[in-house]
């Protein structure tokens, strides 16, 4: 992981400017909303939430819950409150426009953009350089105008078990939250990480008490990795329909499945101009230069002629079938998008992911739970993702009920992270 002192100083300075320290003992009350708590339980009407120092103190009926003297009260009557969305598989800070370019400034920008769209936490699974660690380490000490960040550091690679173990040790020394590996041959064009190497990675990660998230494509690789003890399968199985053996392995071992359907969509959607290029919810934060580049006829033609792009259309179909099967059988589903690479738009793609999950046949309740409670558990932070006493006050106030239609999660009245209202003004 590379960084410069000037990059780090600038990023932390920006963080302090965007997120002034809250006064201790300030009490915030959200009063009168319909509460969707993230657990999958039915919504409760006329609910009040009491928050102090960024943490939920109590939740109860508005007619009976006592409001502390001097509290700041937000009237949320007629609104819907739900936990902030959690992306259990993203990437942060690695692009500028359509160019691959990591910087601390890009990390802050991506986290700000995610927050504006209601994504209050991002689990960045690879490509994370040292400034990201310092930015993460500040997030529990300041009021946030950006998403929380947890990270994997470098994707672990190695030609031998010994090299792979050293790579795990290096990441652990950099204080990462998870170890990420790739077990994929990119549609037969590259060599996969061998079982000997990934077994060494998983074993070494256990010595550091670090979970492992695995990028996969093939069913048999996913089975082998679950047997060895990974915490998360970080993409859909896309080569064939899953079988009962895999379902049972996932359930018995309590492994999380992160479908990242928008990853597949992103490989072929720019063969023409996507319909979402006319969506005001997208356009309010879109980089017009990037849109112009993606509309170029020669670029679109190359995607039409790309064998891999066309192959991923079939992969998406299989991924949706498998998501529905696994969800119906009770496998733990965590929402993730693989956003971060060029043209996978931070914040907005998470909302498209919810819609893709609905298209796969999941209920709105199951999708919201996957995007809050289960995603929080998948990243190892159960103090997030549900609204209950003792948890972090990361939540959205919405104008419509997302349990009726996940598209209603777009109707954001306000975003709150650690009890601090995020500035909703455009960051462009």
mmCIF file of C-alpha atoms in Angstrom, residues 182-184 195 213-240 242-243 245-250 255-257:
data_model
loop_
_atom_site.group_PDB
_atom_site.id
_atom_site.type_symbol
_atom_site.label_atom_id
_atom_site.label_comp_id
_atom_site.label_asym_id
_atom_site.label_seq_id
_atom_site.Cartn_x
_atom_site.Cartn_y
_atom_site.Cartn_z
ATOM 1 C CA UNK A 182 -9.543 -13.984 -5.712
ATOM 2 C CA UNK A 183 -10.168 -17.535 -6.910
ATOM 3 C CA UNK A 184 -11.189 -16.977 -10.519
ATOM 4 C CA UNK A 195 -6.078 -24.698 -3.497
ATOM 5 C CA UNK A 213 -13.739 -12.878 1.929
ATOM 6 C CA UNK A 214 -13.360 -14.793 -1.322
ATOM 7 C CA UNK A 215 -14.020 -13.619 -4.873
ATOM 8 C CA UNK A 216 -15.307 -16.654 -6.778
ATOM 9 C CA UNK A 217 -17.080 -17.543 -10.017
ATOM 10 C CA UNK A 218 -17.338 -21.343 -9.954
ATOM 11 C CA UNK A 219 -19.492 -23.492 -7.680
ATOM 12 C CA UNK A 220 -16.775 -26.035 -6.895
ATOM 13 C CA UNK A 221 -14.353 -23.323 -5.800
ATOM 14 C CA UNK A 222 -17.019 -21.828 -3.558
ATOM 15 C CA UNK A 223 -17.610 -25.193 -1.895
ATOM 16 C CA UNK A 224 -13.899 -25.725 -1.260
ATOM 17 C CA UNK A 225 -13.490 -22.262 0.241
ATOM 18 C CA UNK A 226 -16.485 -22.661 2.548
ATOM 19 C CA UNK A 227 -15.080 -25.971 3.791
ATOM 20 C CA UNK A 228 -11.796 -24.227 4.635
ATOM 21 C CA UNK A 229 -13.490 -21.505 6.663
ATOM 22 C CA UNK A 230 -14.060 -18.289 4.724
ATOM 23 C CA UNK A 231 -16.585 -15.879 6.223
ATOM 24 C CA UNK A 232 -17.955 -14.478 2.968
ATOM 25 C CA UNK A 233 -18.457 -15.613 -0.600
ATOM 26 C CA UNK A 234 -18.013 -12.187 -2.132
ATOM 27 C CA UNK A 235 -19.739 -12.745 -5.494
ATOM 28 C CA UNK A 236 -22.475 -14.931 -6.901
ATOM 29 C CA UNK A 237 -21.842 -18.450 -8.114
ATOM 30 C CA UNK A 238 -22.193 -17.869 -11.842
ATOM 31 C CA UNK A 239 -21.153 -21.004 -13.737
ATOM 32 C CA UNK A 240 -24.112 -23.208 -12.826
ATOM 33 C CA UNK A 242 -26.151 -24.221 -6.899
ATOM 34 C CA UNK A 243 -26.888 -27.641 -5.423
ATOM 35 C CA UNK A 245 -24.533 -29.575 -0.882
ATOM 36 C CA UNK A 246 -23.568 -25.928 -1.295
ATOM 37 C CA UNK A 247 -26.739 -24.709 0.388
ATOM 38 C CA UNK A 248 -26.083 -26.892 3.415
ATOM 39 C CA UNK A 249 -22.405 -25.912 3.569
ATOM 40 C CA UNK A 250 -23.376 -22.246 3.647
ATOM 41 C CA UNK A 255 -21.113 -18.158 5.667
ATOM 42 C CA UNK A 256 -22.398 -14.929 4.124
ATOM 43 C CA UNK A 257 -23.258 -14.724 0.431
#
